[in-house]
């Protein structure tokens, strides 16, 4: 009986593993492949020469990685500062033209990014923001704004109103209700949006070029050129390097979520 | 809970940021979509040209993105459903460990990986052939519309599933337990209790995925060798080959319209039902 | 927020402002379109060499990616700061099309007469870029050429002309692959080669004058190309063609010679694969060094380019290390190169062939007409 029930689950999991991990295995193999061409099904020789190329001292990979991570952290911070209040108002408040506002935030994704970034750069050159971290963080924040605002709005909209009313009836001030009931319940969504914003910032290329270069270089600027032209080894290594801060950030957020939120909900 | 004034104040920073850093710069370039170079005035010439040259691509984009969104929806409901309701702890842990990895791979790299994975002599076919389930003669390349959909689904399903699993886990467990005690099947609990309650999050996740897929250039560029292709490729082509921002921005308008219509329908729907969707 | 998190942000904030300080004097900012190889060339070879010869200077290089897309980004970034007195980019490396546009828009400065190597590049492409007069504004970094790559193990007698290629693809359906026109310049180059062969008026297509009526005579050539396309495999991009050769899915296709050698050097292509230039020829183009009109360190930029185009550096860096065709005239390199290095560069395509069959891309307006005609009559 248990075997009969476990078998389809195991089969589905195996299929999913093939679909998810297959391409990732491909990536792992390419990152250490030195020669791999037809008709070989696996690399003819392995080695770390491409890793050496990426991490050679004059390549500045470590500085760029550090830049990328710092910029991503501040982008998350900036996005949360603007998106949480906006999400609260759009999810719970009384706003005229609410749908219109939400639709506006979808705009940054739709248009050719080079045209928009060129104009952002023009404004930033005028303000002296080009080549500064603040400028790059602002550009990344804009890219992430659709995610942070929409997800925050959904998170606040989904909070059960009865729980808030119960707290208010017990004499809690509106801010206390927000801090002890609304925010903790919306937090899983906010955390998820923080992760997405972090990833968007970490992978951003065009905006960083227009606003950061030549003073600020991030890892995508250093390595995406190689990825775009089909250097599979460098592409794979880039993804593996970026995996470290991404997964690290997610685990950090999840631990934070477990300890802090659950404690608050329990109290 | 919030007055109209407070609401406006709370949205002000986000709107200011969007307005100054996005709408203003966008405005500069957007006007070019309505510029008629030949007449030297304003007009819809760029839109006529965009439709004339790329109507097949516009339709293709719509179909690809819609189809991908539907598949992502189904898969993410299945994954987050199993994470919430699954009874086999080992399988749950395995799934939880596994499903998120594609989220962390940048689109550029994902497209490259899929190119070597899905090709005729790519890794996927090689594995299937070596297990004896198929012989080499029947290997086909998936580097066409199917490849785009596969890559989109691979990359975006974890995004929606992560949001949805989060939303489902914060739902009230008591209704689920009650239904379970009444002997309801897990599928029914998932579809009739969990999904409706987490619908807002699901829809937001899907709309955001839809938007992302509409805007990705690297995937169609690196995977799809055929024509028709996606609008983003045409936009890049107009700019890089002809420095033609007019038609490129007209295509941007069309791309935004396709997104906004979907989002609008969703937002209206919620209002009519008396809910407050995202 | 916990204390730990707060500390993390605080230390990051310190790093942020410390690193955001103004750059030290003597930084030469180079922005390069083109492949990663071209960026690595400056990072690993040319940059350190310049720093060694000019103590106190540091070379900072950023790559924007291959094709016109990469160069378009450079053009836009320069345009964005047009209102400023000093521009933050000192040297740009760009494609012909976009360099021509920059010259037309007044974004570059003349410098070639001021450097001692200025007289060493005399090919047509050093003076005109797709019909735009760029004389004095550019020095070629290297010349790149498209050619047909093929696998000699599978194709013993490769087609020597486009006519033979037509017959060959009809007999070997799907074995020839190219990337159309929207997806990278090697496919565009093949299309241009096709038009040179079958549309007539080749000389006029390359050298002008422009006649808008000429495109009306292309219908037959385009219809033939459409029929030819029935027998080929389409590849996703310049890299896509090489990629399909990597897995043996196609055995022949148009590629950039420099990319081809890179893929071989990086172990992604069978070292046995060969190149050929079919009759009546295929286009190539140089990448240009240029200096933005208001570059902050224009003097340093001039000496950087002078170094980069000196016979010694062209021989050692461009030909020997990277297997590229030199940007300056080949005769100036003879003293600086061992003959085997030279021969290696011309293993598959001889210098005579290159001279006879290496063509420029068509004149700008014809080029536009050609691409649009392909979109209308071949793709649709």
PDB file of N, CA and C in Angstrom, chain B residues 14-88:
ATOM      1  N   UNK B  14       7.226  56.127  -3.473  1.00  0.00           N
ATOM      2  CA  UNK B  14       7.335  55.197  -4.598  1.00  0.00           C
ATOM      3  C   UNK B  14       6.957  55.893  -5.899  1.00  0.00           C
ATOM      4  N   UNK B  15       5.898  56.696  -5.847  1.00  0.00           N
ATOM      5  CA  UNK B  15       5.478  57.390  -7.056  1.00  0.00           C
ATOM      6  C   UNK B  15       6.520  58.411  -7.494  1.00  0.00           C
ATOM      7  N   UNK B  16       7.125  59.091  -6.514  1.00  0.00           N
ATOM      8  CA  UNK B  16       8.137  60.090  -6.842  1.00  0.00           C
ATOM      9  C   UNK B  16       9.320  59.422  -7.530  1.00  0.00           C
ATOM     10  N   UNK B  17       9.744  58.308  -6.955  1.00  0.00           N
ATOM     11  CA  UNK B  17      10.881  57.579  -7.526  1.00  0.00           C
ATOM     12  C   UNK B  17      10.564  57.138  -8.946  1.00  0.00           C
ATOM     13  N   UNK B  18       9.366  56.565  -9.102  1.00  0.00           N
ATOM     14  CA  UNK B  18       8.974  56.082 -10.419  1.00  0.00           C
ATOM     15  C   UNK B  18       8.861  57.236 -11.403  1.00  0.00           C
ATOM     16  N   UNK B  19       8.279  58.318 -10.929  1.00  0.00           N
ATOM     17  CA  UNK B  19       8.061  59.455 -11.804  1.00  0.00           C
ATOM     18  C   UNK B  19       9.370  60.090 -12.267  1.00  0.00           C
ATOM     19  N   UNK B  20      10.258  60.343 -11.296  1.00  0.00           N
ATOM     20  CA  UNK B  20      11.500  61.034 -11.626  1.00  0.00           C
ATOM     21  C   UNK B  20      12.463  60.156 -12.396  1.00  0.00           C
ATOM     22  N   UNK B  21      12.601  58.905 -11.951  1.00  0.00           N
ATOM     23  CA  UNK B  21      13.644  58.062 -12.532  1.00  0.00           C
ATOM     24  C   UNK B  21      13.147  57.191 -13.651  1.00  0.00           C
ATOM     25  N   UNK B  22      11.836  57.128 -13.828  1.00  0.00           N
ATOM     26  CA  UNK B  22      11.387  56.281 -14.914  1.00  0.00           C
ATOM     27  C   UNK B  22      10.456  56.986 -15.893  1.00  0.00           C
ATOM     28  N   UNK B  23       9.364  57.556 -15.379  1.00  0.00           N
ATOM     29  CA  UNK B  23       8.391  58.138 -16.309  1.00  0.00           C
ATOM     30  C   UNK B  23       8.981  59.319 -17.066  1.00  0.00           C
ATOM     31  N   UNK B  24       9.773  60.130 -16.359  1.00  0.00           N
ATOM     32  CA  UNK B  24      10.389  61.274 -17.017  1.00  0.00           C
ATOM     33  C   UNK B  24      11.350  60.837 -18.129  1.00  0.00           C
ATOM     34  N   UNK B  25      12.329  59.970 -17.816  1.00  0.00           N
ATOM     35  CA  UNK B  25      13.212  59.493 -18.890  1.00  0.00           C
ATOM     36  C   UNK B  25      12.453  58.746 -19.979  1.00  0.00           C
ATOM     37  N   UNK B  26      11.429  58.011 -19.576  1.00  0.00           N
ATOM     38  CA  UNK B  26      10.663  57.269 -20.576  1.00  0.00           C
ATOM     39  C   UNK B  26       9.955  58.251 -21.507  1.00  0.00           C
ATOM     40  N   UNK B  27       9.445  59.321 -20.909  1.00  0.00           N
ATOM     41  CA  UNK B  27       8.749  60.323 -21.698  1.00  0.00           C
ATOM     42  C   UNK B  27       9.609  60.863 -22.832  1.00  0.00           C
ATOM     43  N   UNK B  28      10.880  61.138 -22.512  1.00  0.00           N
ATOM     44  CA  UNK B  28      11.807  61.634 -23.532  1.00  0.00           C
ATOM     45  C   UNK B  28      11.830  60.714 -24.756  1.00  0.00           C
ATOM     46  N   UNK B  29      11.909  59.425 -24.490  1.00  0.00           N
ATOM     47  CA  UNK B  29      12.083  58.528 -25.629  1.00  0.00           C
ATOM     48  C   UNK B  29      10.741  58.096 -26.215  1.00  0.00           C
ATOM     49  N   UNK B  30       9.704  58.151 -25.345  1.00  0.00           N
ATOM     50  CA  UNK B  30       8.408  57.663 -25.791  1.00  0.00           C
ATOM     51  C   UNK B  30       7.801  58.509 -26.903  1.00  0.00           C
ATOM     52  N   UNK B  31       8.075  59.801 -26.822  1.00  0.00           N
ATOM     53  CA  UNK B  31       7.473  60.675 -27.833  1.00  0.00           C
ATOM     54  C   UNK B  31       7.918  60.260 -29.230  1.00  0.00           C
ATOM     55  N   UNK B  32       9.078  59.616 -29.314  1.00  0.00           N
ATOM     56  CA  UNK B  32       9.569  59.209 -30.629  1.00  0.00           C
ATOM     57  C   UNK B  32       8.680  58.170 -31.287  1.00  0.00           C
ATOM     58  N   UNK B  33       7.906  57.462 -30.479  1.00  0.00           N
ATOM     59  CA  UNK B  33       7.014  56.477 -31.071  1.00  0.00           C
ATOM     60  C   UNK B  33       5.959  57.147 -31.937  1.00  0.00           C
ATOM     61  N   UNK B  34       5.634  58.398 -31.594  1.00  0.00           N
ATOM     62  CA  UNK B  34       4.565  59.094 -32.322  1.00  0.00           C
ATOM     63  C   UNK B  34       5.092  60.101 -33.336  1.00  0.00           C
ATOM     64  N   UNK B  35       6.395  60.005 -33.586  1.00  0.00           N
ATOM     65  CA  UNK B  35       7.026  60.940 -34.495  1.00  0.00           C
ATOM     66  C   UNK B  35       6.962  60.349 -35.903  1.00  0.00           C
ATOM     67  N   UNK B  36       6.616  61.179 -36.849  1.00  0.00           N
ATOM     68  CA  UNK B  36       6.625  60.699 -38.217  1.00  0.00           C
ATOM     69  C   UNK B  36       7.789  61.351 -38.944  1.00  0.00           C
ATOM     70  N   UNK B  37       8.858  60.619 -39.144  1.00  0.00           N
ATOM     71  CA  UNK B  37      10.087  61.178 -39.709  1.00  0.00           C
ATOM     72  C   UNK B  37       9.855  61.745 -41.102  1.00  0.00           C
ATOM     73  N   UNK B  38       9.089  61.012 -41.892  1.00  0.00           N
ATOM     74  CA  UNK B  38       8.954  61.438 -43.278  1.00  0.00           C
ATOM     75  C   UNK B  38       8.177  62.729 -43.422  1.00  0.00           C
ATOM     76  N   UNK B  39       7.119  62.873 -42.623  1.00  0.00           N
ATOM     77  CA  UNK B  39       6.334  64.095 -42.697  1.00  0.00           C
ATOM     78  C   UNK B  39       6.904  65.174 -41.801  1.00  0.00           C
ATOM     79  N   UNK B  40       7.785  64.768 -40.879  1.00  0.00           N
ATOM     80  CA  UNK B  40       8.346  65.735 -39.956  1.00  0.00           C
ATOM     81  C   UNK B  40       7.349  66.188 -38.916  1.00  0.00           C
ATOM     82  N   UNK B  41       6.292  65.446 -38.723  1.00  0.00           N
ATOM     83  CA  UNK B  41       5.298  65.815 -37.710  1.00  0.00           C
ATOM     84  C   UNK B  41       4.978  64.643 -36.810  1.00  0.00           C
ATOM     85  N   UNK B  42       3.782  64.670 -36.253  1.00  0.00           N
ATOM     86  CA  UNK B  42       3.378  63.577 -35.365  1.00  0.00           C
ATOM     87  C   UNK B  42       2.436  62.651 -36.107  1.00  0.00           C
ATOM     88  N   UNK B  43       2.460  61.387 -35.739  1.00  0.00           N
ATOM     89  CA  UNK B  43       1.553  60.470 -36.403  1.00  0.00           C
ATOM     90  C   UNK B  43       1.747  59.057 -35.927  1.00  0.00           C
ATOM     91  N   UNK B  44       1.001  58.150 -36.512  1.00  0.00           N
ATOM     92  CA  UNK B  44       1.033  56.759 -36.090  1.00  0.00           C
ATOM     93  C   UNK B  44       1.851  55.888 -37.044  1.00  0.00           C
ATOM     94  N   UNK B  45       2.674  56.556 -37.877  1.00  0.00           N
ATOM     95  CA  UNK B  45       3.453  55.841 -38.865  1.00  0.00           C
ATOM     96  C   UNK B  45       4.246  54.677 -38.264  1.00  0.00           C
ATOM     97  N   UNK B  46       4.856  54.919 -37.092  1.00  0.00           N
ATOM     98  CA  UNK B  46       5.680  53.882 -36.474  1.00  0.00           C
ATOM     99  C   UNK B  46       4.860  52.659 -36.069  1.00  0.00           C
ATOM    100  N   UNK B  47       3.615  52.921 -35.639  1.00  0.00           N
ATOM    101  CA  UNK B  47       2.767  51.797 -35.246  1.00  0.00           C
ATOM    102  C   UNK B  47       2.348  51.001 -36.476  1.00  0.00           C
ATOM    103  N   UNK B  48       2.064  51.719 -37.550  1.00  0.00           N
ATOM    104  CA  UNK B  48       1.668  51.030 -38.785  1.00  0.00           C
ATOM    105  C   UNK B  48       2.827  50.145 -39.257  1.00  0.00           C
ATOM    106  N   UNK B  49       4.044  50.713 -39.198  1.00  0.00           N
ATOM    107  CA  UNK B  49       5.209  49.955 -39.615  1.00  0.00           C
ATOM    108  C   UNK B  49       5.448  48.763 -38.696  1.00  0.00           C
ATOM    109  N   UNK B  50       5.287  48.997 -37.401  1.00  0.00           N
ATOM    110  CA  UNK B  50       5.499  47.917 -36.431  1.00  0.00           C
ATOM    111  C   UNK B  50       4.546  46.765 -36.707  1.00  0.00           C
ATOM    112  N   UNK B  51       3.270  47.101 -36.952  1.00  0.00           N
ATOM    113  CA  UNK B  51       2.307  46.034 -37.233  1.00  0.00           C
ATOM    114  C   UNK B  51       2.595  45.379 -38.580  1.00  0.00           C
ATOM    115  N   UNK B  52       2.964  46.223 -39.552  1.00  0.00           N
ATOM    116  CA  UNK B  52       3.222  45.691 -40.885  1.00  0.00           C
ATOM    117  C   UNK B  52       4.349  44.672 -40.884  1.00  0.00           C
ATOM    118  N   UNK B  53       5.428  45.009 -40.197  1.00  0.00           N
ATOM    119  CA  UNK B  53       6.596  44.124 -40.223  1.00  0.00           C
ATOM    120  C   UNK B  53       6.503  43.007 -39.187  1.00  0.00           C
ATOM    121  N   UNK B  54       5.888  43.291 -38.052  1.00  0.00           N
ATOM    122  CA  UNK B  54       6.042  42.374 -36.924  1.00  0.00           C
ATOM    123  C   UNK B  54       4.736  41.832 -36.357  1.00  0.00           C
ATOM    124  N   UNK B  55       3.641  41.875 -37.121  1.00  0.00           N
ATOM    125  CA  UNK B  55       2.380  41.407 -36.536  1.00  0.00           C
ATOM    126  C   UNK B  55       2.466  39.926 -36.153  1.00  0.00           C
ATOM    127  N   UNK B  56       3.189  39.143 -36.951  1.00  0.00           N
ATOM    128  CA  UNK B  56       3.332  37.722 -36.603  1.00  0.00           C
ATOM    129  C   UNK B  56       4.115  37.568 -35.298  1.00  0.00           C
ATOM    130  N   UNK B  57       5.133  38.387 -35.140  1.00  0.00           N
ATOM    131  CA  UNK B  57       5.931  38.314 -33.924  1.00  0.00           C
ATOM    132  C   UNK B  57       5.128  38.726 -32.696  1.00  0.00           C
ATOM    133  N   UNK B  58       4.251  39.721 -32.899  1.00  0.00           N
ATOM    134  CA  UNK B  58       3.425  40.173 -31.777  1.00  0.00           C
ATOM    135  C   UNK B  58       2.502  39.047 -31.333  1.00  0.00           C
ATOM    136  N   UNK B  59       1.874  38.405 -32.297  1.00  0.00           N
ATOM    137  CA  UNK B  59       0.987  37.285 -31.979  1.00  0.00           C
ATOM    138  C   UNK B  59       1.770  36.147 -31.340  1.00  0.00           C
ATOM    139  N   UNK B  60       2.927  35.841 -31.911  1.00  0.00           N
ATOM    140  CA  UNK B  60       3.789  34.781 -31.400  1.00  0.00           C
ATOM    141  C   UNK B  60       4.154  35.047 -29.933  1.00  0.00           C
ATOM    142  N   UNK B  61       4.551  36.301 -29.644  1.00  0.00           N
ATOM    143  CA  UNK B  61       4.917  36.672 -28.279  1.00  0.00           C
ATOM    144  C   UNK B  61       3.752  36.434 -27.332  1.00  0.00           C
ATOM    145  N   UNK B  62       2.567  36.887 -27.770  1.00  0.00           N
ATOM    146  CA  UNK B  62       1.385  36.744 -26.921  1.00  0.00           C
ATOM    147  C   UNK B  62       1.119  35.268 -26.612  1.00  0.00           C
ATOM    148  N   UNK B  63       1.201  34.432 -27.641  1.00  0.00           N
ATOM    149  CA  UNK B  63       0.908  33.005 -27.448  1.00  0.00           C
ATOM    150  C   UNK B  63       1.953  32.363 -26.528  1.00  0.00           C
ATOM    151  N   UNK B  64       3.235  32.613 -26.819  1.00  0.00           N
ATOM    152  CA  UNK B  64       4.307  32.017 -26.021  1.00  0.00           C
ATOM    153  C   UNK B  64       4.180  32.399 -24.551  1.00  0.00           C
ATOM    154  N   UNK B  65       3.993  33.710 -24.311  1.00  0.00           N
ATOM    155  CA  UNK B  65       3.981  34.174 -22.928  1.00  0.00           C
ATOM    156  C   UNK B  65       2.736  33.675 -22.203  1.00  0.00           C
ATOM    157  N   UNK B  66       1.590  33.681 -22.895  1.00  0.00           N
ATOM    158  CA  UNK B  66       0.369  33.208 -22.256  1.00  0.00           C
ATOM    159  C   UNK B  66       0.479  31.719 -21.918  1.00  0.00           C
ATOM    160  N   UNK B  67       0.946  30.949 -22.886  1.00  0.00           N
ATOM    161  CA  UNK B  67       1.074  29.510 -22.673  1.00  0.00           C
ATOM    162  C   UNK B  67       2.036  29.228 -21.517  1.00  0.00           C
ATOM    163  N   UNK B  68       3.168  29.925 -21.508  1.00  0.00           N
ATOM    164  CA  UNK B  68       4.131  29.729 -20.429  1.00  0.00           C
ATOM    165  C   UNK B  68       3.504  30.069 -19.080  1.00  0.00           C
ATOM    166  N   UNK B  69       2.740  31.170 -19.049  1.00  0.00           N
ATOM    167  CA  UNK B  69       2.122  31.579 -17.786  1.00  0.00           C
ATOM    168  C   UNK B  69       1.177  30.502 -17.272  1.00  0.00           C
ATOM    169  N   UNK B  70       0.395  29.923 -18.181  1.00  0.00           N
ATOM    170  CA  UNK B  70      -0.544  28.880 -17.756  1.00  0.00           C
ATOM    171  C   UNK B  70       0.215  27.682 -17.179  1.00  0.00           C
ATOM    172  N   UNK B  71       1.261  27.246 -17.879  1.00  0.00           N
ATOM    173  CA  UNK B  71       2.026  26.093 -17.397  1.00  0.00           C
ATOM    174  C   UNK B  71       2.677  26.405 -16.053  1.00  0.00           C
ATOM    175  N   UNK B  72       3.228  27.613 -15.943  1.00  0.00           N
ATOM    176  CA  UNK B  72       3.856  28.003 -14.676  1.00  0.00           C
ATOM    177  C   UNK B  72       2.822  27.967 -13.550  1.00  0.00           C
ATOM    178  N   UNK B  73       1.600  28.449 -13.853  1.00  0.00           N
ATOM    179  CA  UNK B  73       0.542  28.435 -12.844  1.00  0.00           C
ATOM    180  C   UNK B  73       0.253  27.032 -12.352  1.00  0.00           C
ATOM    181  N   UNK B  74       0.061  26.109 -13.301  1.00  0.00           N
ATOM    182  CA  UNK B  74      -0.269  24.728 -12.924  1.00  0.00           C
ATOM    183  C   UNK B  74       0.863  24.112 -12.099  1.00  0.00           C
ATOM    184  N   UNK B  75       2.099  24.262 -12.589  1.00  0.00           N
ATOM    185  CA  UNK B  75       3.219  23.645 -11.887  1.00  0.00           C
ATOM    186  C   UNK B  75       3.433  24.244 -10.502  1.00  0.00           C
ATOM    187  N   UNK B  76       3.267  25.574 -10.401  1.00  0.00           N
ATOM    188  CA  UNK B  76       3.539  26.160  -9.084  1.00  0.00           C
ATOM    189  C   UNK B  76       2.439  25.815  -8.092  1.00  0.00           C
ATOM    190  N   UNK B  77       1.198  25.641  -8.576  1.00  0.00           N
ATOM    191  CA  UNK B  77       0.142  25.168  -7.675  1.00  0.00           C
ATOM    192  C   UNK B  77       0.481  23.758  -7.186  1.00  0.00           C
ATOM    193  N   UNK B  78       0.948  22.913  -8.114  1.00  0.00           N
ATOM    194  CA  UNK B  78       1.294  21.534  -7.725  1.00  0.00           C
ATOM    195  C   UNK B  78       2.427  21.530  -6.702  1.00  0.00           C
ATOM    196  N   UNK B  79       3.456  22.316  -6.970  1.00  0.00           N
ATOM    197  CA  UNK B  79       4.609  22.300  -6.058  1.00  0.00           C
ATOM    198  C   UNK B  79       4.248  22.866  -4.693  1.00  0.00           C
ATOM    199  N   UNK B  80       3.625  24.050  -4.683  1.00  0.00           N
ATOM    200  CA  UNK B  80       3.333  24.634  -3.376  1.00  0.00           C
ATOM    201  C   UNK B  80       2.262  23.824  -2.656  1.00  0.00           C
ATOM    202  N   UNK B  81       1.341  23.224  -3.428  1.00  0.00           N
ATOM    203  CA  UNK B  81       0.337  22.359  -2.819  1.00  0.00           C
ATOM    204  C   UNK B  81       0.978  21.184  -2.121  1.00  0.00           C
ATOM    205  N   UNK B  82       1.925  20.544  -2.789  1.00  0.00           N
ATOM    206  CA  UNK B  82       2.568  19.395  -2.165  1.00  0.00           C
ATOM    207  C   UNK B  82       3.388  19.825  -0.956  1.00  0.00           C
ATOM    208  N   UNK B  83       4.003  20.997  -1.046  1.00  0.00           N
ATOM    209  CA  UNK B  83       4.791  21.475   0.099  1.00  0.00           C
ATOM    210  C   UNK B  83       3.895  21.744   1.304  1.00  0.00           C
ATOM    211  N   UNK B  84       2.635  22.117   1.052  1.00  0.00           N
ATOM    212  CA  UNK B  84       1.732  22.427   2.157  1.00  0.00           C
ATOM    213  C   UNK B  84       0.999  21.182   2.658  1.00  0.00           C
ATOM    214  N   UNK B  85       0.580  20.325   1.726  1.00  0.00           N
ATOM    215  CA  UNK B  85      -0.303  19.224   2.110  1.00  0.00           C
ATOM    216  C   UNK B  85       0.356  17.848   2.071  1.00  0.00           C
ATOM    217  N   UNK B  86       1.557  17.760   1.499  1.00  0.00           N
ATOM    218  CA  UNK B  86       2.197  16.461   1.312  1.00  0.00           C
ATOM    219  C   UNK B  86       2.328  15.693   2.613  1.00  0.00           C
ATOM    220  N   UNK B  87       2.260  14.376   2.501  1.00  0.00           N
ATOM    221  CA  UNK B  87       2.328  13.568   3.718  1.00  0.00           C
ATOM    222  C   UNK B  87       3.665  12.860   3.854  1.00  0.00           C
ATOM    223  N   UNK B  88       4.389  12.776   2.736  1.00  0.00           N
ATOM    224  CA  UNK B  88       5.677  12.109   2.788  1.00  0.00           C
ATOM    225  C   UNK B  88       6.770  13.140   3.086  1.00  0.00           C
TER     226      UNK B  88
END
